[in-house]
Amino acid sequence: MTDQLHGDGPERPARPAPVGYSPPAPAAAPPPRRRLRPDLEIKDAGEVHRGAHPGDRYVRISARTDIRGRAPRFEGWTAREPEPPKTAAGRMGRAIKRALIGRPLASSQAIHERLTKVKALAILSSDALSSVAYATEETLLVLVLAGAGALKLDLGIGVAIALLLAIVAFSYRQTIFGYPSGGGSYIVASDNLGPIPGLTAAAALLIDYVLTVAVSVSAGVLALTSAVPALVPYTVPLGLFCILLIMVGNLRGIRESGTIFAAPTYLFIGAMLLMLGIGFVRAFVLHDPAATGVPRPFNPRDYGVPQTLGIFLVLQAFSSGCSAMTGTEAISNGVPAFKPPEARNAATTLLWMAGLLGTMFLGTTILAHQYGLVPAPSGNPSLLSQLTEEVVGRGWFHPFYYVVQVATLLVLVLAANTSYADFPRLASILARDRFAPKLFGFRGDRLAFTVGIAALSVFAAILLVIFGGDTSALIPLYAVGVFVSFTLSQAGMVAHWRRERGRGWATKAAVNGVGAVATGIVAIIAGATKLISGEPLFRAFGHNVHAGSWIVIVLIPLLIALFLAIHRHYARAAEELAAETPVDPDAIRHTVIVPIAALNRVALQTLAYARSISADVTAVHVDEDPDAIAALREAWGRKAQGTPFLRDVRLVTIESPYRALTGPLLAYIDEMDRHDPADTLTVVLPEFVPAHWWEQLLHNQTALRLKAALLFRPGTVVINVPYHLERGSALGKARAGAGARRG
């Protein structure tokens, strides 16, 4: 044995009773509230508290005599916000965390973190609204492959997408009232279609949320580099910085992130509507000579392999333009985040979002067609940048151009906030249902799902680096997942209305049925037309592997398999949580083993503790030196003469010629377990604890190694008896002083 197990410090007096403690008078009534230490307090009996949800109330009842009283009692405690750390490093870390994240919030403050309709439109609709910046361009990037004649179809495709948006919006409006507690696709599909469709929707949504962050950030950086071409080489670092910024903003909590992100969203809405209004006046009232509706000259070969105009190409352009609809489900997913009445406020916000999105998308498509704009082959400048330049001009004398670009940059970057609102919430629901690690259900200091926010940031950053921040390369992966979740959600609502059969159920089911069919067709089109697209990602087996929707199609079943594996683990763990020790206290018979290295103060205090819980105590000493073993036996005999309880403790010595410690000790424990299988085997470990972290380097970690080895032994209880070196510390001096006063 070594000093980590038994300690090598000097002996010290027995631990005194807490300073200032005196037995309570039995007849005295307890005070209504008293502070026991800075971060704990006993709550008043009958104190009423608000819960985390509207209408929740609970009463904390404390029937007690005293913390040290012996009468049966219930005692309610509440943890207060911790006091500042004692060390300089701890205080600095706390200050940095407070500056970035803010002060911790109590769970009861969750109701105050709800969103108004104005903030909810900014925090839950920024993804959908910002897609105006690239949806029209993605449609034209497909049509240009068939030449100038194909560009005339962009208006018809834009109208079809706007109609689909209206269908989806009204379908999700019904979902809000059908599931006022939050009608995410996972919940709706699981409740009405079964676990596998629900997990399919969850997997598709999680992938889509990661893609939303990557696409939104890359498109936002494109808006910046369109205005400042010198920043093009820094596309990826700028994107990573934006992801970090959004992550920190969301870690501050829902309400604060809504406050932070509201201004850019409304700046973008105002700038876009003003720009479109000016454009329509110039094109259709003032008859701008540039607004002829004739496409600008271009070479289809600059955009890839030229194609013949056909139904497949039209469908591919349509599915690319449907990227404008990503994020429309976010409001129905986040109904609980609204202020009361939640469902009504969410439904109103959804209609606002759909109206604004449809107006801006159709307006951009019509003006781009009227001015004959064609996407740049290199992707820079963006189509929206070209349109803004045509409408209001560009340069120092045309500052509104830069207002639109800055607003576009901000809203695209912050559009990722929709994913930061929904990804952590969905992951926490999966964790609640035991399909994801329980860590995803953890709420941080600001009541945000910290682990989900961090995971989303890491996945999006990896995706951004792999694709080099290229928006067009990411778009082919984008629409499949979201439309799969749309379809499953709407199909689930059809089953919901058929089962509930309330007033007007047939009409409601028909609306959701139309939505399910429409989004299902789009999901199939998006998956088929974007199966392989973009530049090669890597080479495998001598062939280039291209990006495309196949990545999402492969990832969805893999994620489902992962969810099911996690669920099986939790189910198996729950089944195997049978008691390994008796649940009747009277049936427990302790066999206590205490490893010791020397007969010093640490060993004696540990043996005394062990003797207090059982009469069957064995001290075990492992050593390679027979002379050391003989010396310990002699010291034991002498000590037992003046220490009565040692006479009831067996001493077992094990000679270890190969200098092993853990192996011989575990072998002895196994033998004891086989000899008395009905007994509860308890190993009491003396552990030396240095006063400073760096002193750990001066001592080995024998106790830690033994604990690690014993951790995987079923039915074995491990107890630590620490020995703290406190001389010179404030606590040590206080205890020494208290002991001296008692003496």
XYZ file of C-alpha atoms in Angstrom:
743
model
C 0.000 0.000 0.000
C 1.110 3.561 -0.589
C 0.554 7.005 0.816
C -2.472 7.733 -1.383
C -4.330 4.956 0.389
C -3.238 5.537 3.974
C -1.816 9.076 4.088
C 1.544 10.150 5.374
C 0.608 13.255 7.350
C 0.756 13.693 11.113
C -1.961 12.508 13.415
C -4.624 15.044 14.377
C -7.334 15.241 17.045
C -10.779 13.764 16.483
C -13.078 15.895 14.356
C -14.978 18.303 16.624
C -18.689 18.988 16.468
C -19.795 21.855 14.168
C -18.886 25.259 15.553
C -21.768 26.938 17.332
C -23.959 23.850 17.512
C -26.042 23.154 20.622
C -28.892 20.650 21.050
C -32.316 22.243 20.459
C -34.920 22.599 23.154
C -37.657 20.075 22.323
C -40.528 22.421 23.107
C -39.204 25.453 21.256
C -40.925 26.264 17.957
C -38.585 26.504 14.962
C -38.099 29.889 13.314
C -40.156 30.442 10.133
C -37.006 30.535 8.010
C -33.331 30.287 8.812
C -30.204 30.199 6.777
C -28.108 27.100 7.384
C -25.304 28.054 5.005
C -24.962 30.633 2.220
C -26.284 28.366 -0.552
C -29.070 26.532 1.346
C -32.185 27.533 3.207
C -35.206 25.814 4.727
C -38.418 27.011 3.117
C -41.466 28.117 5.069
C -44.221 25.593 5.538
C -47.024 26.098 3.089
C -45.053 28.422 0.810
C -46.634 28.593 -2.675
C -44.428 28.567 -5.773
C -45.094 28.959 -9.476
C -44.194 26.067 -11.739
C -42.459 26.097 -15.092
C -45.721 26.000 -17.062
C -48.833 28.231 -17.031
C -51.167 27.374 -14.197
C -48.646 25.212 -12.355
C -48.553 25.697 -8.595
C -46.977 23.664 -5.853
C -46.817 24.079 -2.090
C -43.579 23.254 -0.285
C -44.477 21.812 3.154
C -41.880 21.445 5.896
C -42.972 19.688 9.089
C -39.837 19.587 11.188
C -38.343 20.014 14.625
C -34.680 20.766 13.949
C -31.981 19.668 11.557
C -30.465 17.592 14.397
C -33.789 16.604 15.973
C -34.649 12.929 16.301
C -38.422 13.147 15.806
C -39.773 11.819 12.469
C -40.206 14.747 10.107
C -40.311 16.018 6.576
C -37.797 18.734 5.841
C -37.811 20.890 2.703
C -34.613 22.548 1.529
C -33.945 24.883 -1.376
C -30.520 25.511 -2.901
C -29.655 29.156 -3.367
C -27.364 30.608 -5.978
C -23.814 29.550 -5.016
C -21.448 32.060 -3.478
C -18.447 33.250 -5.534
C -15.533 30.794 -5.773
C -12.730 31.188 -3.270
C -9.798 30.951 -5.698
C -8.704 33.656 -8.131
C -8.962 31.244 -11.100
C -12.476 30.258 -10.060
C -13.569 33.884 -9.711
C -12.117 34.742 -13.116
C -13.885 31.811 -14.766
C -17.148 32.795 -13.100
C -16.766 36.405 -14.257
C -16.126 35.339 -17.863
C -19.111 32.993 -17.798
C -21.363 35.701 -16.351
C -20.201 38.179 -19.012
C -20.930 35.743 -21.852
C -23.950 33.854 -20.536
C -25.421 36.021 -17.770
C -26.571 35.286 -14.235
C -28.172 31.900 -13.544
C -31.958 31.697 -13.644
C -34.083 29.605 -11.297
C -36.339 26.954 -12.839
C -39.400 28.853 -11.589
C -38.416 31.727 -13.900
C -39.082 29.621 -17.015
C -42.546 31.184 -17.370
C -40.902 34.608 -17.644
C -38.712 33.395 -20.515
C -41.750 33.066 -22.838
C -41.898 34.947 -26.139
C -44.309 37.597 -27.343
C -45.574 37.369 -30.945
C -43.159 40.114 -31.987
C -40.121 38.313 -30.567
C -41.369 34.903 -31.677
C -41.596 36.088 -35.280
C -37.926 37.046 -35.054
C -36.651 33.978 -33.237
C -38.811 31.267 -34.873
C -39.346 32.676 -38.369
C -35.932 34.046 -39.264
C -35.019 30.782 -41.022
C -38.058 30.813 -43.292
C -37.939 34.571 -43.972
C -34.222 34.615 -44.717
C -34.560 31.880 -47.365
C -35.819 34.645 -49.674
C -32.144 35.570 -50.093
C -31.276 32.344 -51.945
C -34.444 30.412 -52.935
C -35.038 32.248 -56.248
C -31.349 32.003 -57.108
C -31.356 28.231 -56.524
C -34.285 27.844 -58.943
C -32.516 29.847 -61.655
C -29.243 27.940 -61.168
C -31.038 24.829 -62.407
C -32.962 26.500 -65.243
C -29.866 28.185 -66.735
C -28.547 24.728 -67.692
C -31.260 24.564 -70.374
C -30.550 28.027 -71.825
C -32.315 31.380 -71.840
C -35.646 29.917 -72.956
C -35.987 27.939 -69.728
C -35.757 31.044 -67.539
C -39.301 32.055 -68.420
C -40.516 29.158 -66.268
C -39.254 30.781 -63.076
C -42.507 32.719 -62.574
C -44.662 29.598 -62.808
C -42.369 27.694 -60.441
C -42.433 30.637 -58.005
C -46.262 30.673 -57.991
C -46.353 26.890 -57.421
C -43.996 27.234 -54.452
C -46.103 30.061 -53.007
C -49.252 27.888 -53.268
C -47.425 25.018 -51.569
C -46.365 27.428 -48.815
C -50.008 28.396 -48.240
C -51.039 24.721 -48.010
C -48.275 23.924 -45.531
C -48.995 27.032 -43.432
C -52.695 26.238 -43.057
C -51.863 22.595 -42.328
C -49.463 23.547 -39.559
C -51.963 26.053 -38.191
C -54.246 23.098 -37.505
C -51.347 21.234 -35.946
C -50.910 24.114 -33.488
C -54.498 23.795 -32.251
C -54.363 19.983 -32.331
C -51.148 19.933 -30.292
C -51.071 23.141 -28.229
C -48.308 21.656 -26.052
C -45.972 21.612 -29.052
C -46.825 19.773 -32.260
C -43.413 18.889 -33.560
C -43.305 16.321 -36.341
C -41.748 13.779 -33.976
C -44.553 14.074 -31.417
C -47.358 14.087 -33.986
C -45.962 11.167 -35.981
C -45.145 9.124 -32.857
C -48.590 9.625 -31.313
C -50.541 8.817 -34.464
C -48.366 6.690 -36.752
C -46.088 4.805 -34.370
C -42.503 4.980 -33.072
C -40.654 4.312 -36.343
C -42.410 7.106 -38.314
C -41.841 9.362 -35.306
C -38.131 8.564 -35.205
C -37.955 9.047 -38.974
C -39.390 12.538 -38.560
C -37.003 13.245 -35.681
C -33.956 12.093 -37.649
C -34.992 14.133 -40.689
C -35.558 17.232 -38.567
C -32.269 16.965 -36.677
C -30.395 16.705 -39.977
C -32.364 19.627 -41.387
C -31.609 21.789 -38.345
C -27.870 21.205 -38.759
C -28.138 21.994 -42.475
C -30.155 25.119 -41.693
C -27.323 26.498 -39.586
C -24.699 25.669 -42.221
C -26.755 27.012 -45.154
C -27.909 30.154 -43.369
C -24.430 31.053 -42.175
C -22.800 30.343 -45.557
C -25.480 32.399 -47.357
C -25.001 35.224 -44.863
C -21.255 35.223 -45.420
C -21.952 35.244 -49.187
C -23.979 38.439 -48.733
C -20.990 39.978 -46.975
C -18.437 38.837 -49.557
C -20.738 40.053 -52.362
C -20.478 43.551 -50.903
C -16.788 43.200 -49.928
C -15.113 40.779 -52.408
C -11.776 41.063 -50.587
C -13.240 38.853 -47.824
C -13.878 35.853 -50.099
C -10.706 33.951 -48.925
C -11.995 34.175 -45.344
C -15.391 32.585 -46.022
C -14.956 29.584 -43.689
C -13.398 31.477 -40.728
C -16.152 34.087 -40.973
C -18.764 31.335 -40.951
C -17.233 29.652 -37.901
C -17.159 32.985 -36.079
C -20.854 33.495 -36.844
C -21.722 30.041 -35.470
C -19.801 30.816 -32.279
C -21.633 34.135 -31.943
C -25.061 32.534 -32.327
C -24.183 29.743 -29.890
C -23.220 32.237 -27.173
C -26.380 34.256 -27.824
C -28.559 31.180 -27.373
C -26.753 30.059 -24.246
C -27.979 33.314 -22.703
C -31.548 31.986 -22.871
C -34.645 32.139 -25.068
C -35.870 35.589 -24.143
C -32.470 37.260 -24.443
C -31.757 35.575 -27.772
C -35.114 36.835 -29.009
C -34.203 40.364 -27.926
C -30.770 40.123 -29.570
C -32.087 38.714 -32.846
C -35.315 40.706 -33.234
C -33.715 43.884 -34.609
C -31.877 42.240 -37.561
C -34.987 40.283 -38.573
C -37.184 43.359 -38.675
C -34.435 45.357 -40.370
C -34.340 42.707 -43.097
C -38.133 42.668 -43.474
C -38.280 46.449 -43.720
C -35.325 46.705 -46.118
C -36.671 43.945 -48.391
C -40.194 45.331 -48.545
C -38.873 48.818 -49.270
C -36.493 47.535 -51.952
C -39.253 45.462 -53.574
C -41.642 48.393 -53.421
C -39.120 50.656 -55.168
C -38.442 47.919 -57.707
C -42.101 47.419 -58.590
C -42.611 51.163 -58.975
C -39.577 51.428 -61.280
C -40.428 48.331 -63.326
C -44.214 48.615 -63.690
C -45.026 52.297 -63.053
C -41.975 54.172 -64.325
C -41.189 51.481 -66.923
C -37.455 51.267 -66.245
C -35.723 50.510 -69.586
C -33.677 47.772 -67.862
C -36.856 45.940 -66.786
C -37.603 44.328 -70.140
C -38.071 40.739 -68.979
C -35.318 39.632 -71.378
C -32.582 37.484 -69.756
C -29.063 38.886 -69.717
C -26.622 37.064 -72.018
C -24.966 34.000 -70.448
C -23.319 30.722 -71.422
C -24.992 27.586 -69.974
C -21.614 25.790 -70.003
C -20.399 28.166 -67.293
C -22.883 26.530 -64.927
C -22.149 22.884 -65.662
C -23.184 20.357 -68.272
C -25.950 21.854 -70.486
C -29.271 19.991 -70.311
C -32.414 19.737 -72.383
C -35.502 21.382 -70.946
C -37.775 18.626 -69.703
C -39.978 17.590 -66.818
C -37.022 16.319 -64.793
C -35.215 19.663 -65.032
C -38.373 21.580 -64.113
C -38.938 19.345 -61.093
C -35.320 19.801 -60.061
C -35.705 23.602 -60.255
C -38.940 23.363 -58.268
C -37.338 21.283 -55.510
C -34.421 23.728 -55.305
C -36.813 26.652 -54.940
C -38.672 24.793 -52.183
C -35.725 25.616 -49.946
C -37.771 28.807 -49.353
C -40.089 26.734 -47.158
C -37.546 25.381 -44.712
C -38.288 26.562 -41.212
C -42.058 26.886 -41.630
C -42.595 24.106 -39.077
C -40.614 25.905 -36.367
C -43.587 27.821 -34.966
C -45.743 24.710 -34.500
C -42.787 22.990 -32.836
C -42.279 25.864 -30.411
C -45.818 26.570 -29.203
C -44.825 26.203 -25.500
C -42.296 29.030 -25.951
C -45.106 31.585 -26.515
C -46.755 33.672 -23.851
C -50.354 32.671 -23.003
C -52.605 32.006 -24.839
C -49.912 29.916 -26.493
C -51.855 28.292 -29.337
C -53.613 31.459 -30.465
C -50.406 33.507 -30.404
C -48.525 30.808 -32.299
C -51.229 30.539 -34.970
C -51.235 34.301 -35.488
C -47.451 34.384 -35.755
C -47.524 31.536 -38.306
C -49.883 33.497 -40.557
C -47.686 36.601 -40.284
C -44.658 34.544 -41.237
C -46.360 32.856 -44.196
C -47.693 36.167 -45.515
C -44.321 37.905 -45.285
C -42.439 34.954 -46.763
C -44.832 34.579 -49.695
C -44.764 38.306 -50.426
C -40.977 38.618 -50.369
C -40.334 35.380 -52.293
C -42.797 36.158 -55.087
C -41.653 39.789 -55.210
C -37.999 38.760 -55.586
C -38.855 36.176 -58.250
C -40.974 38.616 -60.286
C -38.406 41.437 -60.146
C -35.486 39.104 -60.958
C -37.468 37.891 -63.992
C -38.404 41.408 -65.044
C -34.800 42.614 -64.901
C -33.583 39.483 -66.678
C -31.107 38.638 -63.922
C -28.995 35.481 -64.104
C -27.032 33.986 -61.182
C -23.268 34.540 -61.312
C -21.453 31.315 -62.325
C -19.068 31.699 -59.385
C -21.907 32.383 -56.953
C -20.589 35.859 -56.195
C -22.281 38.334 -56.236
C -25.559 36.788 -55.128
C -28.748 37.255 -57.152
C -30.229 39.417 -54.377
C -27.150 41.648 -54.494
C -27.601 42.046 -58.275
C -31.313 42.849 -57.858
C -30.680 45.429 -55.141
C -28.006 47.067 -57.311
C -30.420 47.283 -60.260
C -33.191 48.768 -58.139
C -31.357 51.274 -55.904
C -27.825 51.450 -57.352
C -24.500 50.724 -55.701
C -21.654 52.859 -54.393
C -21.015 55.584 -51.868
C -23.954 57.616 -53.194
C -26.330 54.672 -52.861
C -26.091 53.632 -49.195
C -29.380 51.722 -49.246
C -27.644 48.945 -51.202
C -25.365 48.354 -48.233
C -28.302 48.533 -45.832
C -29.968 45.652 -47.709
C -26.744 43.631 -47.818
C -26.010 44.147 -44.133
C -29.597 43.281 -43.223
C -29.380 40.163 -45.407
C -26.092 39.165 -43.795
C -27.502 39.572 -40.287
C -30.792 37.810 -40.882
C -29.145 34.908 -42.722
C -26.619 34.406 -39.972
C -29.263 34.763 -37.308
C -31.690 32.550 -39.254
C -29.711 29.717 -37.767
C -31.365 30.773 -34.516
C -34.495 28.881 -35.572
C -32.482 25.679 -35.429
C -31.024 26.721 -32.089
C -34.577 27.063 -30.785
C -35.785 23.694 -32.114
C -32.803 21.300 -32.269
C -32.117 21.397 -28.492
C -35.832 21.133 -27.698
C -36.303 18.113 -29.985
C -33.149 16.472 -28.622
C -34.439 16.986 -25.066
C -37.763 15.330 -25.992
C -35.878 12.385 -27.505
C -33.832 12.182 -24.308
C -37.031 12.229 -22.253
C -38.329 9.297 -24.312
C -34.954 7.531 -23.894
C -34.013 7.700 -27.586
C -31.106 10.105 -26.984
C -28.553 10.507 -24.185
C -30.050 12.047 -21.061
C -27.483 14.844 -21.213
C -29.610 16.489 -23.916
C -32.297 17.129 -21.314
C -29.979 19.223 -19.141
C -30.836 22.912 -18.772
C -27.965 25.306 -18.165
C -27.735 28.427 -16.032
C -30.046 30.355 -18.358
C -32.654 27.569 -18.737
C -31.330 26.732 -22.219
C -30.597 23.152 -23.309
C -26.841 23.591 -23.155
C -25.755 20.219 -24.554
C -28.108 20.456 -27.546
C -26.887 23.973 -28.370
C -23.251 22.885 -28.201
C -23.857 19.734 -30.276
C -25.684 21.684 -32.990
C -22.820 24.184 -33.171
C -20.194 21.453 -33.542
C -22.095 19.544 -36.248
C -22.834 22.711 -38.240
C -19.205 23.858 -37.993
C -17.979 20.488 -39.297
C -20.420 20.687 -42.217
C -19.360 24.247 -43.010
C -15.700 23.239 -43.136
C -16.329 20.130 -45.278
C -18.275 22.096 -47.906
C -16.050 25.176 -47.723
C -18.963 27.479 -46.901
C -20.485 26.961 -50.392
C -24.240 27.551 -50.172
C -25.014 25.938 -53.542
C -23.138 22.782 -52.508
C -25.184 22.513 -49.306
C -28.625 23.187 -50.840
C -28.973 19.706 -52.460
C -28.886 18.179 -48.971
C -31.389 20.646 -47.632
C -34.973 20.059 -48.714
C -35.259 16.261 -48.362
C -35.221 16.090 -44.575
C -37.619 18.948 -43.984
C -40.213 17.659 -46.475
C -40.015 14.145 -45.047
C -40.856 15.601 -41.643
C -43.601 17.775 -43.201
C -45.185 14.688 -44.763
C -45.091 12.550 -41.628
C -46.458 15.383 -39.493
C -49.386 16.059 -41.811
C -50.151 12.344 -42.230
C -50.111 12.042 -38.452
C -52.597 14.912 -38.155
C -54.955 13.133 -40.574
C -54.893 10.095 -38.270
C -55.331 12.420 -35.275
C -58.495 14.042 -36.627
C -59.951 10.700 -37.692
C -59.414 9.337 -34.201
C -60.663 12.406 -32.324
C -63.675 13.040 -34.611
C -64.472 16.399 -33.082
C -66.388 19.250 -34.674
C -65.417 19.694 -38.326
C -62.931 16.835 -38.174
C -63.468 15.832 -41.821
C -62.514 19.302 -43.105
C -59.489 19.433 -40.855
C -58.385 15.981 -41.970
C -58.826 16.996 -45.615
C -56.628 20.085 -45.171
C -53.880 18.055 -43.517
C -54.311 15.312 -46.118
C -53.714 17.765 -48.955
C -50.631 19.005 -47.094
C -49.327 15.450 -46.637
C -49.765 14.592 -50.322
C -48.197 17.846 -51.526
C -45.177 17.678 -49.235
C -44.747 13.952 -49.889
C -44.517 14.604 -53.624
C -41.954 17.346 -53.018
C -39.910 15.022 -50.769
C -39.801 12.391 -53.523
C -38.905 14.994 -56.156
C -36.175 16.498 -53.984
C -34.704 13.096 -53.185
C -34.738 11.904 -56.799
C -33.576 15.074 -58.548
C -30.802 15.881 -56.077
C -29.501 12.375 -55.495
C -26.055 13.307 -56.840
C -25.075 16.936 -57.195
C -22.198 19.327 -56.709
C -18.463 18.976 -56.652
C -16.720 15.728 -55.606
C -16.279 15.377 -51.853
C -13.677 12.589 -51.866
C -12.484 9.568 -53.827
C -13.410 5.998 -52.899
C -12.501 2.808 -54.800
C -11.087 4.879 -57.609
C -14.222 6.992 -58.168
C -15.239 10.498 -57.166
C -17.995 10.643 -54.543
C -20.270 13.655 -55.033
C -22.523 15.346 -52.526
C -26.266 15.073 -52.904
C -29.488 14.037 -51.218
C -28.104 10.488 -50.911
C -26.219 11.680 -47.824
C -29.468 12.552 -46.041
C -31.205 9.400 -47.326
C -28.404 7.298 -45.808
C -28.133 9.289 -42.583
C -31.834 9.039 -41.664
C -31.895 5.219 -41.204
C -28.516 5.342 -39.476
C -29.866 7.856 -36.971
C -32.997 5.741 -36.455
C -30.788 2.722 -35.725
C -28.820 4.826 -33.236
C -32.021 6.010 -31.516
C -33.251 2.427 -31.180
C -29.892 1.228 -29.846
C -29.928 3.964 -27.184
C -33.499 3.068 -26.271
C -32.602 -0.624 -25.950
C -29.728 0.289 -23.654
C -31.965 2.326 -21.355
C -34.663 -0.371 -21.392
C -32.097 -3.068 -20.595
C -30.594 -0.943 -17.832
C -34.038 -0.409 -16.308
C -34.752 -4.149 -16.379
C -31.396 -4.969 -14.825
C -31.702 -2.474 -11.985
C -32.588 -5.269 -9.630
C -31.343 -4.701 -6.100
C -27.884 -6.210 -5.670
C -28.119 -5.823 -1.900
C -31.171 -6.605 0.265
C -33.855 -3.928 0.438
C -34.758 -4.905 4.017
C -32.283 -3.226 6.418
C -32.640 -6.079 8.911
C -31.575 -8.572 6.238
C -28.259 -6.853 5.487
C -25.201 -8.533 7.000
C -22.010 -6.595 6.401
C -18.685 -8.194 5.681
C -16.307 -5.258 5.825
C -12.810 -5.224 4.318
C -10.412 -2.342 5.006
C -7.180 -2.198 2.931
C -4.397 -0.625 4.987
C -0.737 0.117 4.321
C 0.422 0.998 7.827
C -1.002 1.199 11.314
C -1.234 4.978 11.544
C -3.926 7.501 12.373
C -5.604 7.170 8.985
C -5.843 3.398 9.279
C -7.219 3.639 12.822
C -9.926 6.174 11.904
C -10.960 4.032 8.940
C -11.051 0.832 11.005
C -13.064 2.621 13.712
C -15.583 3.751 11.108
C -15.803 0.238 9.676
C -16.273 -1.243 13.158
C -19.176 1.162 13.745
C -21.191 -0.368 10.908
C -20.318 -4.053 11.422
C -18.786 -6.466 13.899
C -17.263 -8.433 11.015
C -14.272 -6.289 9.968
C -11.083 -7.496 8.305
C -8.010 -5.333 7.764
C -5.994 -6.397 4.702
C -2.341 -5.490 4.185
C -0.515 -6.287 0.918
C 3.268 -6.018 0.801
C 6.189 -7.493 -1.096
C 8.538 -7.510 1.939
C 8.072 -10.317 4.516
C 9.954 -8.265 7.119
C 7.527 -5.358 6.667
C 4.625 -7.772 7.126
C 6.151 -9.107 10.343
C 6.725 -5.561 11.610
C 3.091 -4.656 10.964
C 1.872 -7.743 12.860
C 4.049 -6.792 15.822
C 2.820 -3.175 15.757
C -0.791 -4.444 15.540
C -0.362 -6.549 18.668
C 1.062 -3.640 20.638
C -1.619 -1.194 19.452
C -4.443 -3.604 20.234
C -3.494 -3.575 23.918
C -4.485 0.099 24.205
C -7.172 0.142 21.504
C -9.989 -2.234 22.487
C -11.887 -2.230 19.170
C -8.781 -3.573 17.362
C -9.166 -6.827 19.282
C -12.399 -7.455 17.324
C -10.775 -6.764 13.923
C -9.025 -9.507 11.976
C -5.715 -8.690 10.319
C -4.993 -10.478 7.038
C -1.593 -10.020 5.390
C -0.864 -10.935 1.764
C 2.673 -11.300 0.512
C 3.022 -10.027 -3.081
C 6.408 -11.043 -4.473
C 5.589 -9.498 -7.853
C 4.822 -6.124 -6.235
C 1.194 -6.117 -7.394
C -1.341 -4.452 -5.130
C -4.739 -4.411 -6.793
C -4.641 -7.988 -8.102
C -3.978 -9.776 -4.775
C -6.475 -7.566 -2.974
C -9.220 -8.268 -5.519
C -8.436 -11.983 -5.383
C -8.925 -11.923 -1.611
C -12.206 -10.009 -1.989
C -13.399 -12.596 -4.516
C -12.561 -15.379 -2.087
C -14.477 -13.677 0.718
C -17.442 -13.197 -1.597
C -17.468 -16.884 -2.510
C -17.195 -17.895 1.128
C -20.170 -15.789 2.292
C -22.298 -15.042 -0.825
C -25.324 -13.968 1.249
C -23.390 -11.210 3.010
C -23.104 -7.684 1.653
C -19.442 -7.104 0.961
C -18.395 -3.566 1.888
C -14.913 -2.253 1.111
C -13.943 0.806 3.170
C -11.080 2.720 1.559
C -8.946 5.215 3.481
C -7.999 7.998 1.075
C -5.419 10.729 1.486
C -6.680 14.077 0.118
C -4.024 16.812 -0.322
C -4.859 20.417 0.425
C -3.964 21.596 -3.116
C -4.600 20.063 -6.527
C -0.927 20.136 -7.490
C -0.032 18.023 -4.471
C -1.854 15.132 -6.171
C 1.227 14.822 -8.371
C 3.315 14.010 -5.294
C 1.176 11.033 -4.306
C 0.051 7.964 -6.201
C -3.582 7.166 -6.851
C -3.981 3.779 -5.175
C -7.443 4.489 -3.774
C -8.655 5.713 -7.159
C -7.355 2.561 -8.847
C -9.070 0.367 -6.297
C -12.347 2.267 -6.680
C -12.157 1.908 -10.464
C -11.547 -1.848 -10.137
C -14.354 -2.340 -7.607
C -16.841 -0.235 -9.567
C -17.685 -3.114 -11.919
C -18.219 -5.707 -9.157
C -21.980 -6.242 -8.679
C -23.125 -6.315 -5.090
C -19.952 -4.742 -3.665
C -20.356 -1.488 -1.730
C -17.415 0.931 -1.676
C -17.089 3.570 1.070
C -14.446 6.287 1.152
C -13.044 7.634 4.415
C -11.027 10.703 3.400
C -8.109 12.144 5.319
C -7.663 15.849 4.525
C -4.446 17.778 5.015
C -5.881 21.047 6.318
C -3.143 22.463 8.484
C -2.602 26.078 7.456
C -5.992 26.346 5.757
C -8.761 28.498 7.203
C -10.983 25.458 7.786
C -8.187 23.547 9.478
C -7.370 26.457 11.787
C -11.030 26.921 12.681
C -11.395 23.249 13.563
C -8.157 23.244 15.538
C -9.282 26.331 17.450
C -12.666 24.810 18.193
C -10.968 21.651 19.457
C -8.651 23.687 21.685
C -11.591 25.607 23.166
C -13.411 22.382 23.964
C -10.273 20.966 25.526
